[in-house]
Amino acid sequence: MHSVDPTTEMMIRSVLAYAENRLRLDPVPLDSGSRDPAELDVALSGLLGDEGHNPDQVLGVYASTLAPAVISADSPRFLGFIPAAPTKAALLFDMLVSCASIQGISWLEAAGAIHAENQVLRLLADRAGLPDEAGGCFVSGGSAANLSALAVAREAAKRRSATLGRRWRVIVGSDAHSSVGNTLRLLEMDPLVVPTADHRLTGDAVAAAIAADGEPESVAAVLATAGTTNAGIIDDLAGLADVASRHALWFHVDGAYGGAGLLAPSVRAAYDGIERADSFVIDPHKWLFAPFDCAALLYRDPELARSVHSQDAGYLDVIHSESTGWNPTDYAYHLTRRARGLPLWFSLCVHGVRAYSAAIESAIDLARQTAAEISARGYLELVRDPQLSVVLFRRIGWQPADYAAWADALLDDQVAFAQPTRWDGETVARLAFLHPQTPMSLVRQILDRMARPA
Ligand SMILES: *Cc1c(COP(=O)(O)O)cnc(C)c1O
């Protein structure tokens, strides 16, 4: 299994040929093969057992049955949830990271990989305006990043508090990401949900909530969202930073989806205040065009994070005795980690940051054009003006079942993957843009299809 024999040679040829063809898809089609587990079972039957099989046979089953049963999130027609659009450069380098078994645990083991990853983290910290000492690591996703950051926020509150065993709370807006709810449950903290005007958490609303609260000393942190996932709304970061500092609260900014807008000059001002974050999350596997799974986690004071997350074991003493080295493993709840920031580093170096800014701006521009197109059609109504790259709108007269039928038909016809969402209790249509190759003509086609009954 580990030597280069004729079977290995066969796999190198056929698997790499498959990967090459996938890389050359331009654009990537949607795909949506069978999702029937019984059908998938039949296709896979007999493959997984004590005896091995010819690699081309296994690859053939993958290519003919499994791959088409995965909707391509990197297709320009994928407009549901949050799409993906990894650059070809990042995808290629991801293969290299795999083939070379590049890990990024400790400086002792992986100085080269970590140094490059840290340059990317520094670039993001600079764009946010975080101080020179800021730092962190790449983790698997925004969920892992939020969990790791809020664990540090809780510890900071504990160390400041005279009261032992207190149940801590975190101030969130009603549109904070679902992973935050999970994180708080895991950390045995409670959300203090502050009502928002138009789904945007503001400093004034939080200040009023703290003033009205019976137990403000149990609040550990304020969590802002820089680009809500449902609607792309950036909270009032400057106002929230003010309130957080006035009450000595941890200020966490979840920019998993929208953080990439820091690189887009047309919206950069909306992020003012982010430079005061104690922790900040941005998912390159979303809008910074990196492959799954890659989230950047930054702390204003990484030393504090290290004191929370660093693992203590006799066999690990050596990685901590090297006083100069940066150990990414110390800045989140993980130990072993893939050097998942390297594909982003490679792609940024190849294309330059300016190309990233242009690609991010193109999705914002597409959202603006889409909003104008919706406003011009009598049967459609914009729910709100898009701030980033998500557009919410309603088809006048439609019921939830109509939106579901619209989404199903779009996928069946391989036009697009789009899903409705909920807004103030109402089912509405949602288009999330991210891929720089999504054309306005596709948007028009989708909107045209809503003119007739679903
Ligand atoms: C996507 C998202 C998350 C979760 O990130 P994963 O990478 O899916 O774990 C958290 N917060 C926001 C705002 C997001 O958009």
Short mmCIF file of C-alpha atoms and ligand atoms in Angstrom, two decimals:
data_model
loop_
_atom_site.label_atom_id
_atom_site.label_comp_id
_atom_site.label_asym_id
_atom_site.label_seq_id
_atom_site.Cartn_x
_atom_site.Cartn_y
_atom_site.Cartn_z
CA MET A 1 0.00 0.00 0.00
CA HIS A 2 2.94 2.31 0.55
CA SER A 3 5.30 1.39 -2.23
CA VAL A 4 5.22 2.48 -5.82
CA ASP A 5 4.17 -0.69 -7.64
CA PRO A 6 2.19 -1.20 -10.87
CA THR A 7 -1.10 -0.59 -9.02
CA THR A 8 0.24 2.70 -7.67
CA GLU A 9 1.36 3.68 -11.16
CA MET A 10 -2.13 2.92 -12.48
CA MET A 11 -3.70 5.11 -9.76
CA ILE A 12 -1.29 7.95 -10.31
CA ARG A 13 -2.35 8.00 -13.94
CA SER A 14 -6.07 7.57 -13.53
CA VAL A 15 -6.72 9.55 -10.35
CA LEU A 16 -4.57 12.44 -11.54
CA ALA A 17 -6.27 12.32 -14.93
CA TYR A 18 -9.64 12.56 -13.19
CA ALA A 19 -8.42 15.44 -11.03
CA GLU A 20 -7.03 17.22 -14.09
CA ASN A 21 -10.35 16.93 -15.90
CA ARG A 22 -12.20 18.24 -12.87
CA LEU A 23 -9.78 21.16 -12.63
CA ARG A 24 -10.29 22.00 -16.28
CA LEU A 25 -14.09 22.27 -15.96
CA ASP A 26 -14.86 25.86 -16.87
CA PRO A 27 -17.44 26.45 -15.62
CA VAL A 28 -18.21 23.60 -13.25
CA PRO A 29 -21.69 22.15 -13.94
CA LEU A 30 -24.16 21.74 -11.09
CA ASP A 31 -24.76 17.96 -11.11
CA SER A 32 -27.37 16.25 -9.04
CA GLY A 33 -27.37 12.51 -9.41
CA SER A 34 -29.34 10.03 -7.36
CA ARG A 35 -29.90 10.81 -3.70
CA ASP A 36 -31.66 7.51 -3.15
CA PRO A 37 -29.62 5.50 -0.61
CA ALA A 38 -30.88 2.22 -2.08
CA GLU A 39 -29.60 3.16 -5.54
CA LEU A 40 -26.30 4.30 -4.11
CA ASP A 41 -26.05 1.02 -2.20
CA VAL A 42 -26.47 -0.98 -5.38
CA ALA A 43 -23.73 0.99 -7.12
CA LEU A 44 -21.30 0.47 -4.24
CA SER A 45 -22.18 -3.11 -3.44
CA GLY A 46 -19.29 -5.47 -2.87
CA LEU A 47 -16.58 -2.81 -3.02
CA LEU A 48 -15.86 -2.32 0.68
CA GLY A 49 -14.72 -5.61 2.22
CA ASP A 50 -11.73 -7.79 3.07
CA GLU A 51 -10.52 -8.07 -0.49
CA GLY A 52 -9.26 -5.18 -2.57
CA HIS A 53 -10.35 -4.16 -6.06
CA ASN A 54 -8.86 -2.76 -9.20
CA PRO A 55 -8.44 1.00 -8.59
CA ASP A 56 -9.92 1.91 -11.95
CA GLN A 57 -13.04 -0.05 -11.08
CA VAL A 58 -13.41 1.82 -7.77
CA LEU A 59 -12.67 5.16 -9.39
CA GLY A 60 -15.21 4.32 -12.10
CA VAL A 61 -17.94 3.85 -9.48
CA TYR A 62 -16.95 7.12 -7.85
CA ALA A 63 -16.98 9.00 -11.14
CA SER A 64 -20.19 7.51 -12.48
CA THR A 65 -22.33 7.42 -9.33
CA LEU A 66 -20.91 9.21 -6.31
CA ALA A 67 -19.48 12.38 -7.83
CA PRO A 68 -22.67 13.24 -9.75
CA ALA A 69 -24.64 12.77 -6.52
CA VAL A 70 -22.83 15.77 -5.06
CA ILE A 71 -24.14 19.17 -6.11
CA SER A 72 -21.10 21.23 -7.05
CA ALA A 73 -20.87 24.10 -4.58
CA ASP A 74 -18.21 25.64 -6.83
CA SER A 75 -20.50 25.91 -9.82
CA PRO A 76 -21.39 29.49 -10.77
CA ARG A 77 -24.97 28.19 -10.76
CA PHE A 78 -24.79 27.36 -7.04
CA LEU A 79 -26.59 30.24 -5.34
CA GLY A 80 -27.93 28.52 -2.23
CA PHE A 81 -26.70 28.66 1.36
CA ILE A 82 -23.16 30.07 0.99
CA PRO A 83 -21.50 28.91 -2.24
CA ALA A 84 -17.83 28.14 -2.77
CA ALA A 85 -15.53 29.26 -5.54
CA PRO A 86 -11.99 28.01 -4.91
CA THR A 87 -9.44 29.29 -7.39
CA LYS A 88 -7.77 26.74 -9.63
CA ALA A 89 -4.47 27.69 -7.99
CA ALA A 90 -5.80 26.97 -4.52
CA LEU A 91 -7.30 23.66 -5.63
CA LEU A 92 -4.03 22.58 -7.21
CA PHE A 93 -2.04 23.49 -4.14
CA ASP A 94 -4.52 21.66 -1.94
CA MET A 95 -3.55 18.50 -3.83
CA LEU A 96 0.07 19.23 -3.11
CA VAL A 97 -0.62 19.71 0.59
CA SER A 98 -2.32 16.30 0.60
CA CYS A 99 0.34 14.50 -1.40
CA ALA A 100 3.12 15.89 0.77
CA SER A 101 1.27 15.15 4.04
CA ILE A 102 1.82 18.73 5.14
CA GLN A 103 0.67 19.26 8.68
CA GLY A 104 0.87 22.50 10.59
CA ILE A 105 0.86 21.56 14.24
CA SER A 106 4.03 22.98 15.74
CA TRP A 107 6.92 25.18 14.72
CA LEU A 108 9.27 22.31 15.51
CA GLU A 109 7.64 20.11 12.89
CA ALA A 110 6.33 22.51 10.28
CA ALA A 111 8.06 25.90 10.45
CA GLY A 112 7.90 26.48 6.69
CA ALA A 113 4.20 25.78 6.31
CA ILE A 114 3.32 27.74 9.43
CA HIS A 115 5.39 30.74 8.37
CA ALA A 116 3.46 31.01 5.10
CA GLU A 117 0.11 30.51 6.85
CA ASN A 118 1.02 33.22 9.33
CA GLN A 119 1.77 35.65 6.51
CA VAL A 120 -1.79 35.17 5.29
CA LEU A 121 -3.16 35.62 8.82
CA ARG A 122 -1.09 38.81 9.09
CA LEU A 123 -2.51 40.08 5.82
CA LEU A 124 -6.04 39.54 7.11
CA ALA A 125 -5.16 41.12 10.47
CA ASP A 126 -3.77 44.16 8.63
CA ARG A 127 -6.94 44.52 6.58
CA ALA A 128 -8.94 44.45 9.80
CA GLY A 129 -6.51 46.87 11.47
CA LEU A 130 -5.58 44.52 14.30
CA PRO A 131 -2.35 45.26 16.18
CA ASP A 132 1.03 43.74 15.35
CA GLU A 133 0.77 41.22 18.17
CA ALA A 134 -2.47 39.74 16.80
CA GLY A 135 -2.30 36.15 15.63
CA GLY A 136 -4.05 32.83 15.55
CA CYS A 137 -4.40 29.87 13.24
CA PHE A 138 -6.49 28.28 10.53
CA VAL A 139 -9.17 25.85 11.68
CA SER A 140 -11.71 23.73 9.82
CA GLY A 141 -14.56 26.25 9.69
CA GLY A 142 -16.37 29.16 11.23
CA SER A 143 -18.05 26.84 13.72
CA ALA A 144 -14.71 25.58 15.03
CA ALA A 145 -13.38 29.14 15.07
CA ASN A 146 -16.36 30.55 16.99
CA LEU A 147 -16.09 27.73 19.53
CA SER A 148 -12.37 28.23 20.02
CA ALA A 149 -12.68 32.02 20.33
CA LEU A 150 -15.61 32.01 22.73
CA ALA A 151 -13.83 29.48 24.94
CA VAL A 152 -11.13 32.14 25.34
CA ALA A 153 -13.73 34.86 25.93
CA ARG A 154 -15.26 32.78 28.71
CA GLU A 155 -11.88 32.20 30.30
CA ALA A 156 -11.10 35.93 30.18
CA ALA A 157 -14.38 36.66 31.99
CA LYS A 158 -13.70 33.96 34.58
CA ARG A 159 -10.26 35.36 35.35
CA ARG A 160 -11.71 38.82 35.89
CA SER A 161 -14.60 37.68 38.04
CA ALA A 162 -14.64 37.23 41.79
CA THR A 163 -17.68 34.95 41.55
CA LEU A 164 -16.84 31.29 41.03
CA GLY A 165 -19.05 28.98 39.02
CA ARG A 166 -21.07 31.75 37.42
CA ARG A 167 -23.06 30.92 34.27
CA TRP A 168 -21.83 33.36 31.65
CA ARG A 169 -23.82 35.04 28.93
CA VAL A 170 -22.92 36.38 25.50
CA ILE A 171 -24.78 39.24 23.83
CA VAL A 172 -25.90 38.27 20.33
CA GLY A 173 -28.26 39.65 17.71
CA SER A 174 -31.20 37.59 16.52
CA ASP A 175 -29.37 36.90 13.25
CA ALA A 176 -26.14 35.51 14.74
CA HIS A 177 -25.10 32.30 13.02
CA SER A 178 -26.58 28.98 14.16
CA SER A 179 -23.10 27.74 15.11
CA VAL A 180 -23.04 30.38 17.85
CA GLY A 181 -26.05 28.78 19.52
CA ASN A 182 -24.28 25.41 19.44
CA THR A 183 -21.08 26.94 20.73
CA LEU A 184 -22.81 28.55 23.69
CA ARG A 185 -24.52 25.28 24.60
CA LEU A 186 -21.23 23.41 24.46
CA LEU A 187 -19.51 26.04 26.60
CA GLU A 188 -22.43 26.14 29.03
CA MET A 189 -23.03 29.80 28.34
CA ASP A 190 -26.37 31.43 27.51
CA PRO A 191 -27.21 33.88 24.75
CA LEU A 192 -28.57 37.28 25.72
CA VAL A 193 -30.46 37.97 22.53
CA VAL A 194 -30.85 41.68 21.88
CA PRO A 195 -33.70 42.63 19.54
CA THR A 196 -32.57 44.43 16.41
CA ALA A 197 -34.10 46.96 14.10
CA ASP A 198 -33.91 45.49 10.60
CA HIS A 199 -31.82 42.52 11.82
CA ARG A 200 -28.73 44.64 12.50
CA LEU A 201 -27.28 44.61 16.00
CA THR A 202 -26.35 48.12 17.14
CA GLY A 203 -24.35 49.56 19.99
CA ASP A 204 -27.37 51.56 21.19
CA ALA A 205 -29.57 48.47 21.37
CA VAL A 206 -26.90 46.58 23.30
CA ALA A 207 -26.28 49.49 25.67
CA ALA A 208 -30.02 49.66 26.41
CA ALA A 209 -30.19 45.90 26.96
CA ILE A 210 -27.31 46.01 29.42
CA ALA A 211 -28.87 48.95 31.27
CA ALA A 212 -32.17 47.06 31.54
CA ASP A 213 -30.59 43.75 32.54
CA GLY A 214 -30.81 42.52 36.11
CA GLU A 215 -27.45 40.77 36.10
CA PRO A 216 -25.12 42.60 33.72
CA GLU A 217 -22.03 41.29 35.54
CA SER A 218 -22.73 37.82 34.10
CA VAL A 219 -22.20 39.06 30.54
CA ALA A 220 -18.84 37.89 29.19
CA ALA A 221 -18.85 39.03 25.58
CA VAL A 222 -20.52 40.87 22.76
CA LEU A 223 -20.74 38.92 19.52
CA ALA A 224 -21.08 40.88 16.30
CA THR A 225 -21.73 39.40 12.89
CA ALA A 226 -19.90 41.00 9.98
CA GLY A 227 -22.14 39.75 7.24
CA THR A 228 -25.13 37.74 8.47
CA THR A 229 -25.41 34.48 6.59
CA ASN A 230 -29.09 34.87 5.84
CA ALA A 231 -29.03 38.41 4.47
CA GLY A 232 -25.45 39.74 4.40
CA ILE A 233 -25.96 42.43 7.04
CA ILE A 234 -22.96 43.92 8.84
CA ASP A 235 -23.69 44.77 12.47
CA ASP A 236 -22.79 48.18 13.93
CA LEU A 237 -19.21 47.16 14.71
CA ALA A 238 -18.02 50.57 15.89
CA GLY A 239 -20.99 51.01 18.23
CA LEU A 240 -20.64 47.47 19.55
CA ALA A 241 -16.91 47.96 20.12
CA ASP A 242 -17.73 51.07 22.18
CA VAL A 243 -20.21 49.24 24.39
CA ALA A 244 -17.89 46.26 24.79
CA SER A 245 -14.99 48.44 25.90
CA ARG A 246 -17.19 50.54 28.21
CA HIS A 247 -18.27 47.37 30.04
CA ALA A 248 -14.93 45.54 29.70
CA LEU A 249 -16.56 42.80 27.59
CA TRP A 250 -14.87 40.56 25.06
CA PHE A 251 -15.66 41.71 21.52
CA HIS A 252 -15.96 38.85 19.04
CA VAL A 253 -16.60 39.47 15.34
CA ASP A 254 -17.95 36.58 13.29
CA GLY A 255 -17.09 37.37 9.70
CA ALA A 256 -17.12 33.76 8.51
CA TYR A 257 -19.06 34.70 5.40
CA GLY A 258 -18.80 38.48 5.16
CA GLY A 259 -15.29 39.09 6.49
CA ALA A 260 -13.97 38.92 2.94
CA GLY A 261 -15.64 42.27 2.33
CA LEU A 262 -12.67 43.81 4.16
CA LEU A 263 -10.88 43.47 0.83
CA ALA A 264 -13.66 45.21 -1.11
CA PRO A 265 -13.19 49.00 -1.14
CA SER A 266 -16.88 49.68 -1.93
CA VAL A 267 -18.02 48.24 1.42
CA ARG A 268 -14.91 48.53 3.61
CA ALA A 269 -16.27 51.45 5.65
CA ALA A 270 -19.09 49.25 6.96
CA TYR A 271 -16.46 47.25 8.87
CA ASP A 272 -15.10 50.20 10.84
CA GLY A 273 -14.73 49.13 14.45
CA ILE A 274 -13.48 45.66 13.55
CA GLU A 275 -9.96 46.83 14.47
CA ARG A 276 -11.11 46.71 18.10
CA ALA A 277 -12.12 43.03 18.02
CA ASP A 278 -10.66 40.69 20.63
CA SER A 279 -11.26 37.81 18.26
CA PHE A 280 -12.21 37.69 14.61
CA VAL A 281 -13.26 34.86 12.30
CA ILE A 282 -13.25 34.73 8.51
CA ASP A 283 -13.82 31.64 6.35
CA PRO A 284 -11.53 31.58 3.32
CA HIS A 285 -13.47 28.51 2.13
CA LYS A 286 -16.37 30.87 1.59
CA TRP A 287 -15.54 34.22 0.02
CA LEU A 288 -11.74 34.09 -0.13
CA PHE A 289 -11.83 31.36 -2.73
CA ALA A 290 -9.99 28.65 -0.78
CA PRO A 291 -10.91 24.96 -0.87
CA PHE A 292 -12.79 23.35 2.03
CA ASP A 293 -12.11 23.37 4.90
CA CYS A 294 -10.45 26.59 5.90
CA ALA A 295 -11.32 29.25 8.47
CA ALA A 296 -8.99 31.94 9.80
CA LEU A 297 -9.15 32.67 13.52
CA LEU A 298 -7.39 35.75 14.88
CA TYR A 299 -6.95 36.99 18.42
CA ARG A 300 -5.93 40.46 19.55
CA ASP A 301 -4.03 38.82 22.44
CA PRO A 302 -2.89 35.39 21.24
CA GLU A 303 -1.02 34.78 24.48
CA LEU A 304 -4.32 34.56 26.33
CA ALA A 305 -5.68 32.14 23.72
CA ARG A 306 -2.55 30.02 24.09
CA SER A 307 -3.06 29.77 27.83
CA VAL A 308 -6.56 28.40 27.19
CA HIS A 309 -5.95 26.01 24.30
CA SER A 310 -2.39 24.78 24.74
CA GLN A 311 -2.34 21.03 25.41
CA ASP A 312 -0.15 19.63 28.14
CA ALA A 313 1.38 16.16 27.68
CA GLY A 314 4.79 14.72 28.40
CA TYR A 315 5.34 13.83 24.77
CA LEU A 316 4.42 17.38 23.69
CA ASP A 317 6.80 19.21 26.04
CA VAL A 318 9.35 19.53 23.24
CA ILE A 319 7.07 21.60 21.02
CA HIS A 320 6.60 24.10 23.80
CA SER A 321 10.21 24.28 24.88
CA GLU A 322 11.24 25.96 21.65
CA SER A 323 10.64 29.47 22.87
CA THR A 324 10.61 31.30 19.54
CA GLY A 325 8.22 29.14 17.58
CA TRP A 326 4.54 29.69 16.81
CA ASN A 327 2.45 26.56 17.37
CA PRO A 328 -0.92 26.81 15.58
CA THR A 329 -2.15 23.91 17.68
CA ASP A 330 -2.06 26.20 20.73
CA TYR A 331 -4.68 28.65 19.43
CA ALA A 332 -7.79 26.46 19.04
CA TYR A 333 -9.21 23.27 20.55
CA HIS A 334 -7.44 21.00 18.03
CA LEU A 335 -4.10 19.21 18.11
CA THR A 336 -3.34 17.68 14.72
CA ARG A 337 -4.17 20.02 11.90
CA ARG A 338 -3.69 20.10 8.17
CA ALA A 339 -1.80 23.15 6.92
CA ARG A 340 -5.06 24.28 5.36
CA GLY A 341 -3.95 27.88 4.99
CA LEU A 342 -1.31 26.96 2.40
CA PRO A 343 -3.60 26.68 -0.65
CA LEU A 344 -4.81 30.22 0.10
CA TRP A 345 -1.25 31.43 0.53
CA PHE A 346 -0.24 29.95 -2.84
CA SER A 347 -3.22 31.37 -4.67
CA LEU A 348 -2.79 34.83 -3.11
CA CYS A 349 0.86 34.85 -4.12
CA VAL A 350 0.05 33.75 -7.67
CA HIS A 351 -2.83 36.13 -8.30
CA GLY A 352 -2.11 39.03 -5.96
CA VAL A 353 -4.50 40.59 -3.47
CA ARG A 354 -5.90 43.02 -6.05
CA ALA A 355 -7.41 40.15 -8.05
CA TYR A 356 -9.14 38.97 -4.88
CA SER A 357 -10.58 42.42 -4.26
CA ALA A 358 -11.93 42.52 -7.81
CA ALA A 359 -13.48 39.06 -7.51
CA ILE A 360 -15.18 39.96 -4.22
CA GLU A 361 -16.44 43.24 -5.66
CA SER A 362 -17.93 41.39 -8.64
CA ALA A 363 -20.29 39.42 -6.36
CA ILE A 364 -21.30 42.61 -4.55
CA ASP A 365 -21.94 44.27 -7.89
CA LEU A 366 -23.99 41.31 -9.09
CA ALA A 367 -26.15 41.60 -5.96
CA ARG A 368 -26.72 45.31 -6.69
CA GLN A 369 -27.65 44.59 -10.32
CA THR A 370 -29.97 41.82 -9.17
CA ALA A 371 -31.69 44.16 -6.71
CA ALA A 372 -32.27 46.68 -9.52
CA GLU A 373 -33.63 43.95 -11.79
CA ILE A 374 -36.02 42.78 -9.04
CA SER A 375 -37.23 46.32 -8.38
CA ALA A 376 -38.01 46.71 -12.06
CA ARG A 377 -40.30 43.66 -12.16
CA GLY A 378 -43.86 44.15 -10.96
CA TYR A 379 -44.30 40.58 -9.71
CA LEU A 380 -41.21 40.72 -7.49
CA GLU A 381 -40.39 42.76 -4.41
CA LEU A 382 -37.05 43.33 -2.76
CA VAL A 383 -37.08 42.51 0.97
CA ARG A 384 -34.18 44.88 1.64
CA ASP A 385 -31.32 46.45 -0.26
CA PRO A 386 -28.37 44.05 -0.29
CA GLN A 387 -25.35 45.23 1.68
CA LEU A 388 -23.04 42.41 0.58
CA SER A 389 -23.75 39.58 -1.85
CA VAL A 390 -27.03 38.05 -0.61
CA VAL A 391 -30.34 39.17 -2.11
CA LEU A 392 -33.68 38.49 -0.41
CA PHE A 393 -36.88 39.06 -2.33
CA ARG A 394 -40.45 37.88 -2.56
CA ARG A 395 -42.64 36.77 -5.45
CA ILE A 396 -45.91 38.54 -4.80
CA GLY A 397 -48.65 36.03 -4.10
CA TRP A 398 -46.45 33.00 -3.56
CA GLN A 399 -46.87 30.56 -0.68
CA PRO A 400 -44.03 28.47 0.82
CA ALA A 401 -44.94 25.53 -1.44
CA ASP A 402 -44.47 27.76 -4.50
CA TYR A 403 -40.94 28.69 -3.44
CA ALA A 404 -40.14 25.01 -2.82
CA ALA A 405 -41.45 24.07 -6.27
CA TRP A 406 -39.42 26.90 -7.83
CA ALA A 407 -36.24 25.68 -6.13
CA ASP A 408 -36.88 22.04 -7.12
CA ALA A 409 -37.51 22.96 -10.75
CA LEU A 410 -34.37 25.10 -10.92
CA LEU A 411 -32.29 22.13 -9.81
CA ASP A 412 -34.15 19.55 -11.92
CA ASP A 413 -33.53 21.69 -14.99
CA GLN A 414 -29.89 22.24 -13.96
CA VAL A 415 -30.43 25.98 -14.09
CA ALA A 416 -29.35 26.78 -10.55
CA PHE A 417 -29.24 25.66 -6.97
CA ALA A 418 -31.17 28.20 -4.90
CA GLN A 419 -33.24 27.78 -1.78
CA PRO A 420 -35.86 29.91 -0.06
CA THR A 421 -35.32 31.22 3.44
CA ARG A 422 -37.34 32.68 6.30
CA TRP A 423 -37.52 36.42 6.96
CA ASP A 424 -39.64 37.73 9.84
CA GLY A 425 -41.64 34.52 9.70
CA GLU A 426 -42.27 34.74 5.96
CA THR A 427 -40.85 32.41 3.31
CA VAL A 428 -38.90 34.46 0.74
CA ALA A 429 -36.47 33.78 -2.10
CA ARG A 430 -32.75 34.07 -1.47
CA LEU A 431 -29.83 34.26 -3.90
CA ALA A 432 -26.30 34.13 -2.48
CA PHE A 433 -23.60 35.27 -4.87
CA LEU A 434 -19.92 34.56 -4.51
CA HIS A 435 -18.65 33.01 -7.74
CA PRO A 436 -17.11 35.70 -9.98
CA GLN A 437 -18.36 33.81 -13.05
CA THR A 438 -22.06 33.88 -12.17
CA PRO A 439 -23.53 35.91 -15.06
CA MET A 440 -26.38 38.40 -14.84
CA SER A 441 -28.03 36.44 -17.67
CA LEU A 442 -28.44 33.49 -15.29
CA VAL A 443 -30.04 35.75 -12.71
CA ARG A 444 -32.50 37.07 -15.32
CA GLN A 445 -33.34 33.51 -16.32
CA ILE A 446 -34.09 32.64 -12.69
CA LEU A 447 -36.25 35.73 -12.22
CA ASP A 448 -38.06 35.10 -15.53
CA ARG A 449 -39.06 31.68 -14.28
CA MET A 450 -40.83 33.32 -11.35
CA ALA A 451 -43.16 35.28 -13.63
CA ARG A 452 -45.27 32.22 -14.31
CA PRO A 453 -46.97 30.24 -11.56
CA ALA A 454 -44.55 27.86 -9.80
C1 LIG B 1 -20.82 29.82 7.62
C2 LIG B 1 -20.84 30.61 8.86
C3 LIG B 1 -20.42 30.06 10.08
C4 LIG B 1 -20.04 28.62 10.20
O1 LIG B 1 -18.90 28.36 9.45
P1 LIG B 1 -18.55 26.88 8.97
O2 LIG B 1 -17.32 27.10 8.18
O3 LIG B 1 -19.73 26.43 8.14
O4 LIG B 1 -18.38 26.04 10.17
C5 LIG B 1 -20.38 30.87 11.19
N1 LIG B 1 -20.76 32.16 11.11
C6 LIG B 1 -21.18 32.72 9.97
C7 LIG B 1 -21.57 34.17 9.96
C8 LIG B 1 -21.23 31.97 8.80
O5 LIG B 1 -21.66 32.52 7.66
#
